Amino acid sequence: MEGKLTPQTGVIDAPIARKDGSIIERCVCESGQRSITHYNVIKSFDNMSLVHFVLETGRTHQIRVHSKHVGHPIIGDTLYGTASSLISRQALHAYKISFIHPIYKKYMEFTLNCPKDIESIVNTTRD
């Protein structure tokens, strides 16, 4: 995400609703649905932070909206932030997802390595 996020760990508890006049964009709004995002800064750089997010709720665009709300939009997010010369898309990656299968009632967990474009940003950016 853009900038240095402080504090290093925390919870963003801010309701999210559809933005007036848009069928896509969301915003933090008192009349929105409760939305809770836990975060932990893994590493901070001069102008960005590598952050681990855990969603307690699952609202549309939740990480993106909450990141913008705290003043640190996701790098490359043109809807909630700005384009970036570092990456041609949002620098956002779901490395792990887990859930109870709705039919078989079995715990399922899937993980995926970090994509090369995001890994490149992390490896070439100075502390």
PDB file of N, CA, C and O in Angstrom, residues 74-118:
ATOM      1  N   ILE A  74      -4.113   1.061  -2.054  1.00  0.00           N
ATOM      2  CA  ILE A  74      -3.314  -0.011  -2.638  1.00  0.00           C
ATOM      3  C   ILE A  74      -2.573   0.544  -3.859  1.00  0.00           C
ATOM      4  O   ILE A  74      -3.160   1.246  -4.686  1.00  0.00           O
ATOM      5  N   ILE A  75      -1.304   0.223  -3.966  1.00  0.00           N
ATOM      6  CA  ILE A  75      -0.506   0.677  -5.107  1.00  0.00           C
ATOM      7  C   ILE A  75      -1.132   0.141  -6.394  1.00  0.00           C
ATOM      8  O   ILE A  75      -1.479  -1.038  -6.488  1.00  0.00           O
ATOM      9  N   GLY A  76      -1.284   1.030  -7.368  1.00  0.00           N
ATOM     10  CA  GLY A  76      -1.822   0.651  -8.669  1.00  0.00           C
ATOM     11  C   GLY A  76      -3.333   0.554  -8.744  1.00  0.00           C
ATOM     12  O   GLY A  76      -3.874   0.189  -9.781  1.00  0.00           O
ATOM     13  N   ASP A  77      -4.029   0.893  -7.674  1.00  0.00           N
ATOM     14  CA  ASP A  77      -5.496   0.815  -7.660  1.00  0.00           C
ATOM     15  C   ASP A  77      -6.072   2.101  -8.235  1.00  0.00           C
ATOM     16  O   ASP A  77      -6.175   3.113  -7.546  1.00  0.00           O
ATOM     17  N   THR A  78      -6.454   2.067  -9.489  1.00  0.00           N
ATOM     18  CA  THR A  78      -6.935   3.279 -10.156  1.00  0.00           C
ATOM     19  C   THR A  78      -8.344   3.693  -9.747  1.00  0.00           C
ATOM     20  O   THR A  78      -8.738   4.828  -9.973  1.00  0.00           O
ATOM     21  N   LEU A  79      -9.111   2.807  -9.130  1.00  0.00           N
ATOM     22  CA  LEU A  79     -10.459   3.163  -8.676  1.00  0.00           C
ATOM     23  C   LEU A  79     -10.423   3.875  -7.325  1.00  0.00           C
ATOM     24  O   LEU A  79     -11.147   4.841  -7.103  1.00  0.00           O
ATOM     25  N   TYR A  80      -9.574   3.427  -6.414  1.00  0.00           N
ATOM     26  CA  TYR A  80      -9.531   3.989  -5.063  1.00  0.00           C
ATOM     27  C   TYR A  80      -8.235   4.744  -4.769  1.00  0.00           C
ATOM     28  O   TYR A  80      -8.059   5.270  -3.676  1.00  0.00           O
ATOM     29  N   GLY A  81      -7.338   4.777  -5.717  1.00  0.00           N
ATOM     30  CA  GLY A  81      -6.063   5.480  -5.542  1.00  0.00           C
ATOM     31  C   GLY A  81      -5.610   6.015  -6.884  1.00  0.00           C
ATOM     32  O   GLY A  81      -6.380   6.653  -7.590  1.00  0.00           O
ATOM     33  N   THR A  82      -4.371   5.716  -7.252  1.00  0.00           N
ATOM     34  CA  THR A  82      -3.825   6.190  -8.527  1.00  0.00           C
ATOM     35  C   THR A  82      -3.054   5.071  -9.220  1.00  0.00           C
ATOM     36  O   THR A  82      -2.660   4.086  -8.597  1.00  0.00           O
ATOM     37  N   ALA A  83      -2.814   5.268 -10.502  1.00  0.00           N
ATOM     38  CA  ALA A  83      -1.989   4.333 -11.261  1.00  0.00           C
ATOM     39  C   ALA A  83      -0.561   4.422 -10.733  1.00  0.00           C
ATOM     40  O   ALA A  83      -0.189   5.393 -10.078  1.00  0.00           O
ATOM     41  N   SER A  84       0.230   3.395 -11.021  1.00  0.00           N
ATOM     42  CA  SER A  84       1.605   3.357 -10.549  1.00  0.00           C
ATOM     43  C   SER A  84       2.532   2.905 -11.666  1.00  0.00           C
ATOM     44  O   SER A  84       2.168   2.037 -12.465  1.00  0.00           O
ATOM     45  N   SER A  85       3.731   3.471 -11.684  1.00  0.00           N
ATOM     46  CA  SER A  85       4.729   3.028 -12.655  1.00  0.00           C
ATOM     47  C   SER A  85       5.368   1.706 -12.218  1.00  0.00           C
ATOM     48  O   SER A  85       6.084   1.073 -12.984  1.00  0.00           O
ATOM     49  N   LEU A  86       5.098   1.273 -10.990  1.00  0.00           N
ATOM     50  CA  LEU A  86       5.692   0.049 -10.456  1.00  0.00           C
ATOM     51  C   LEU A  86       4.969  -1.218 -10.890  1.00  0.00           C
ATOM     52  O   LEU A  86       5.553  -2.297 -10.924  1.00  0.00           O
ATOM     53  N   ILE A  87       3.684  -1.088 -11.202  1.00  0.00           N
ATOM     54  CA  ILE A  87       2.867  -2.259 -11.521  1.00  0.00           C
ATOM     55  C   ILE A  87       1.675  -1.809 -12.369  1.00  0.00           C
ATOM     56  O   ILE A  87       1.184  -0.688 -12.209  1.00  0.00           O
ATOM     57  N   SER A  88       1.216  -2.681 -13.253  1.00  0.00           N
ATOM     58  CA  SER A  88       0.135  -2.291 -14.167  1.00  0.00           C
ATOM     59  C   SER A  88      -1.235  -2.756 -13.688  1.00  0.00           C
ATOM     60  O   SER A  88      -2.179  -2.822 -14.470  1.00  0.00           O
ATOM     61  N   ARG A  89      -1.326  -3.079 -12.404  1.00  0.00           N
ATOM     62  CA  ARG A  89      -2.586  -3.520 -11.808  1.00  0.00           C
ATOM     63  C   ARG A  89      -2.528  -3.197 -10.326  1.00  0.00           C
ATOM     64  O   ARG A  89      -1.558  -2.621  -9.845  1.00  0.00           O
ATOM     65  N   GLN A  90      -3.551  -3.591  -9.584  1.00  0.00           N
ATOM     66  CA  GLN A  90      -3.519  -3.423  -8.130  1.00  0.00           C
ATOM     67  C   GLN A  90      -2.466  -4.352  -7.541  1.00  0.00           C
ATOM     68  O   GLN A  90      -2.408  -5.527  -7.896  1.00  0.00           O
ATOM     69  N   ALA A  91      -1.658  -3.831  -6.651  1.00  0.00           N
ATOM     70  CA  ALA A  91      -0.652  -4.662  -5.967  1.00  0.00           C
ATOM     71  C   ALA A  91      -1.334  -5.341  -4.787  1.00  0.00           C
ATOM     72  O   ALA A  91      -1.058  -5.063  -3.617  1.00  0.00           O
ATOM     73  N   LEU A  92      -2.240  -6.227  -5.111  1.00  0.00           N
ATOM     74  CA  LEU A  92      -3.050  -6.919  -4.111  1.00  0.00           C
ATOM     75  C   LEU A  92      -3.091  -8.399  -4.485  1.00  0.00           C
ATOM     76  O   LEU A  92      -3.356  -8.744  -5.641  1.00  0.00           O
ATOM     77  N   HIS A  93      -2.801  -9.258  -3.505  1.00  0.00           N
ATOM     78  CA  HIS A  93      -2.730 -10.691  -3.788  1.00  0.00           C
ATOM     79  C   HIS A  93      -3.288 -11.482  -2.618  1.00  0.00           C
ATOM     80  O   HIS A  93      -2.882 -11.282  -1.481  1.00  0.00           O
ATOM     81  N   ALA A  94      -4.227 -12.379  -2.901  1.00  0.00           N
ATOM     82  CA  ALA A  94      -4.764 -13.285  -1.880  1.00  0.00           C
ATOM     83  C   ALA A  94      -3.895 -14.532  -1.884  1.00  0.00           C
ATOM     84  O   ALA A  94      -4.042 -15.388  -2.744  1.00  0.00           O
ATOM     85  N   TYR A  95      -2.981 -14.630  -0.926  1.00  0.00           N
ATOM     86  CA  TYR A  95      -2.076 -15.769  -0.912  1.00  0.00           C
ATOM     87  C   TYR A  95      -2.701 -17.002  -0.274  1.00  0.00           C
ATOM     88  O   TYR A  95      -2.278 -18.125  -0.531  1.00  0.00           O
ATOM     89  N   LYS A  96      -3.728 -16.802   0.556  1.00  0.00           N
ATOM     90  CA  LYS A  96      -4.356 -17.956   1.192  1.00  0.00           C
ATOM     91  C   LYS A  96      -5.847 -17.703   1.363  1.00  0.00           C
ATOM     92  O   LYS A  96      -6.269 -16.600   1.712  1.00  0.00           O
ATOM     93  N   ILE A  97      -6.604 -18.747   1.110  1.00  0.00           N
ATOM     94  CA  ILE A  97      -8.038 -18.695   1.373  1.00  0.00           C
ATOM     95  C   ILE A  97      -8.416 -20.007   2.049  1.00  0.00           C
ATOM     96  O   ILE A  97      -7.905 -21.070   1.687  1.00  0.00           O
ATOM     97  N   SER A  98      -9.269 -19.910   3.048  1.00  0.00           N
ATOM     98  CA  SER A  98      -9.730 -21.118   3.733  1.00  0.00           C
ATOM     99  C   SER A  98     -11.209 -20.962   4.061  1.00  0.00           C
ATOM    100  O   SER A  98     -11.693 -19.846   4.256  1.00  0.00           O
ATOM    101  N   PHE A  99     -11.898 -22.097   4.085  1.00  0.00           N
ATOM    102  CA  PHE A  99     -13.331 -22.072   4.365  1.00  0.00           C
ATOM    103  C   PHE A  99     -13.803 -23.487   4.650  1.00  0.00           C
ATOM    104  O   PHE A  99     -13.107 -24.464   4.382  1.00  0.00           O
ATOM    105  N   ILE A 100     -14.983 -23.590   5.192  1.00  0.00           N
ATOM    106  CA  ILE A 100     -15.644 -24.882   5.362  1.00  0.00           C
ATOM    107  C   ILE A 100     -16.489 -25.111   4.108  1.00  0.00           C
ATOM    108  O   ILE A 100     -17.330 -24.285   3.770  1.00  0.00           O
ATOM    109  N   HIS A 101     -16.249 -26.223   3.424  1.00  0.00           N
ATOM    110  CA  HIS A 101     -16.980 -26.515   2.199  1.00  0.00           C
ATOM    111  C   HIS A 101     -18.477 -26.590   2.520  1.00  0.00           C
ATOM    112  O   HIS A 101     -18.885 -27.285   3.456  1.00  0.00           O
ATOM    113  N   PRO A 102     -19.316 -25.875   1.768  1.00  0.00           N
ATOM    114  CA  PRO A 102     -20.749 -25.810   2.104  1.00  0.00           C
ATOM    115  C   PRO A 102     -21.503 -27.132   1.969  1.00  0.00           C
ATOM    116  O   PRO A 102     -22.516 -27.326   2.645  1.00  0.00           O
ATOM    117  N   ILE A 103     -21.024 -28.034   1.149  1.00  0.00           N
ATOM    118  CA  ILE A 103     -21.713 -29.317   0.971  1.00  0.00           C
ATOM    119  C   ILE A 103     -21.072 -30.423   1.803  1.00  0.00           C
ATOM    120  O   ILE A 103     -21.746 -31.127   2.539  1.00  0.00           O
ATOM    121  N   TYR A 104     -19.744 -30.528   1.705  1.00  0.00           N
ATOM    122  CA  TYR A 104     -19.041 -31.629   2.372  1.00  0.00           C
ATOM    123  C   TYR A 104     -18.649 -31.316   3.815  1.00  0.00           C
ATOM    124  O   TYR A 104     -18.199 -32.192   4.539  1.00  0.00           O
ATOM    125  N   LYS A 105     -18.826 -30.062   4.223  1.00  0.00           N
ATOM    126  CA  LYS A 105     -18.528 -29.624   5.597  1.00  0.00           C
ATOM    127  C   LYS A 105     -17.075 -29.913   5.988  1.00  0.00           C
ATOM    128  O   LYS A 105     -16.762 -30.121   7.145  1.00  0.00           O
ATOM    129  N   LYS A 106     -16.202 -29.912   5.011  1.00  0.00           N
ATOM    130  CA  LYS A 106     -14.787 -30.183   5.229  1.00  0.00           C
ATOM    131  C   LYS A 106     -14.007 -28.875   5.142  1.00  0.00           C
ATOM    132  O   LYS A 106     -14.291 -28.022   4.296  1.00  0.00           O
ATOM    133  N   TYR A 107     -13.002 -28.719   6.027  1.00  0.00           N
ATOM    134  CA  TYR A 107     -12.136 -27.545   5.994  1.00  0.00           C
ATOM    135  C   TYR A 107     -11.287 -27.596   4.729  1.00  0.00           C
ATOM    136  O   TYR A 107     -10.663 -28.607   4.421  1.00  0.00           O
ATOM    137  N   MET A 108     -11.260 -26.497   4.002  1.00  0.00           N
ATOM    138  CA  MET A 108     -10.482 -26.401   2.767  1.00  0.00           C
ATOM    139  C   MET A 108      -9.536 -25.212   2.903  1.00  0.00           C
ATOM    140  O   MET A 108      -9.928 -24.158   3.413  1.00  0.00           O
ATOM    141  N   GLU A 109      -8.300 -25.385   2.443  1.00  0.00           N
ATOM    142  CA  GLU A 109      -7.332 -24.287   2.473  1.00  0.00           C
ATOM    143  C   GLU A 109      -6.488 -24.343   1.212  1.00  0.00           C
ATOM    144  O   GLU A 109      -6.016 -25.410   0.823  1.00  0.00           O
ATOM    145  N   PHE A 110      -6.309 -23.187   0.584  1.00  0.00           N
ATOM    146  CA  PHE A 110      -5.527 -23.084  -0.638  1.00  0.00           C
ATOM    147  C   PHE A 110      -4.547 -21.935  -0.485  1.00  0.00           C
ATOM    148  O   PHE A 110      -4.908 -20.863   0.005  1.00  0.00           O
ATOM    149  N   THR A 111      -3.304 -22.152  -0.914  1.00  0.00           N
ATOM    150  CA  THR A 111      -2.288 -21.095  -0.866  1.00  0.00           C
ATOM    151  C   THR A 111      -1.646 -20.961  -2.238  1.00  0.00           C
ATOM    152  O   THR A 111      -1.622 -21.905  -3.029  1.00  0.00           O
ATOM    153  N   LEU A 112      -1.116 -19.769  -2.491  1.00  0.00           N
ATOM    154  CA  LEU A 112      -0.488 -19.477  -3.774  1.00  0.00           C
ATOM    155  C   LEU A 112       0.662 -18.519  -3.528  1.00  0.00           C
ATOM    156  O   LEU A 112       0.521 -17.548  -2.762  1.00  0.00           O
ATOM    157  N   ASN A 113       1.799 -18.768  -4.174  1.00  0.00           N
ATOM    158  CA  ASN A 113       2.956 -17.890  -4.034  1.00  0.00           C
ATOM    159  C   ASN A 113       2.658 -16.487  -4.548  1.00  0.00           C
ATOM    160  O   ASN A 113       1.764 -16.289  -5.365  1.00  0.00           O
ATOM    161  N   CYS A 114       3.444 -15.554  -4.086  1.00  0.00           N
ATOM    162  CA  CYS A 114       3.311 -14.161  -4.505  1.00  0.00           C
ATOM    163  C   CYS A 114       3.636 -14.041  -5.993  1.00  0.00           C
ATOM    164  O   CYS A 114       4.630 -14.601  -6.460  1.00  0.00           O
ATOM    165  N   PRO A 115       2.831 -13.307  -6.755  1.00  0.00           N
ATOM    166  CA  PRO A 115       3.110 -13.114  -8.182  1.00  0.00           C
ATOM    167  C   PRO A 115       4.429 -12.359  -8.388  1.00  0.00           C
ATOM    168  O   PRO A 115       4.831 -11.544  -7.557  1.00  0.00           O
ATOM    169  N   LYS A 116       5.068 -12.611  -9.503  1.00  0.00           N
ATOM    170  CA  LYS A 116       6.380 -12.017  -9.788  1.00  0.00           C
ATOM    171  C   LYS A 116       6.348 -10.492  -9.823  1.00  0.00           C
ATOM    172  O   LYS A 116       7.299  -9.848  -9.384  1.00  0.00           O
ATOM    173  N   ASP A 117       5.270  -9.890 -10.321  1.00  0.00           N
ATOM    174  CA  ASP A 117       5.240  -8.433 -10.390  1.00  0.00           C
ATOM    175  C   ASP A 117       5.221  -7.788  -8.995  1.00  0.00           C
ATOM    176  O   ASP A 117       5.892  -6.779  -8.761  1.00  0.00           O
ATOM    177  N   ILE A 118       4.512  -8.386  -8.065  1.00  0.00           N
ATOM    178  CA  ILE A 118       4.497  -7.863  -6.691  1.00  0.00           C
ATOM    179  C   ILE A 118       5.814  -8.200  -5.989  1.00  0.00           C
ATOM    180  O   ILE A 118       6.393  -7.352  -5.307  1.00  0.00           O
TER     181      ILE A 118
END
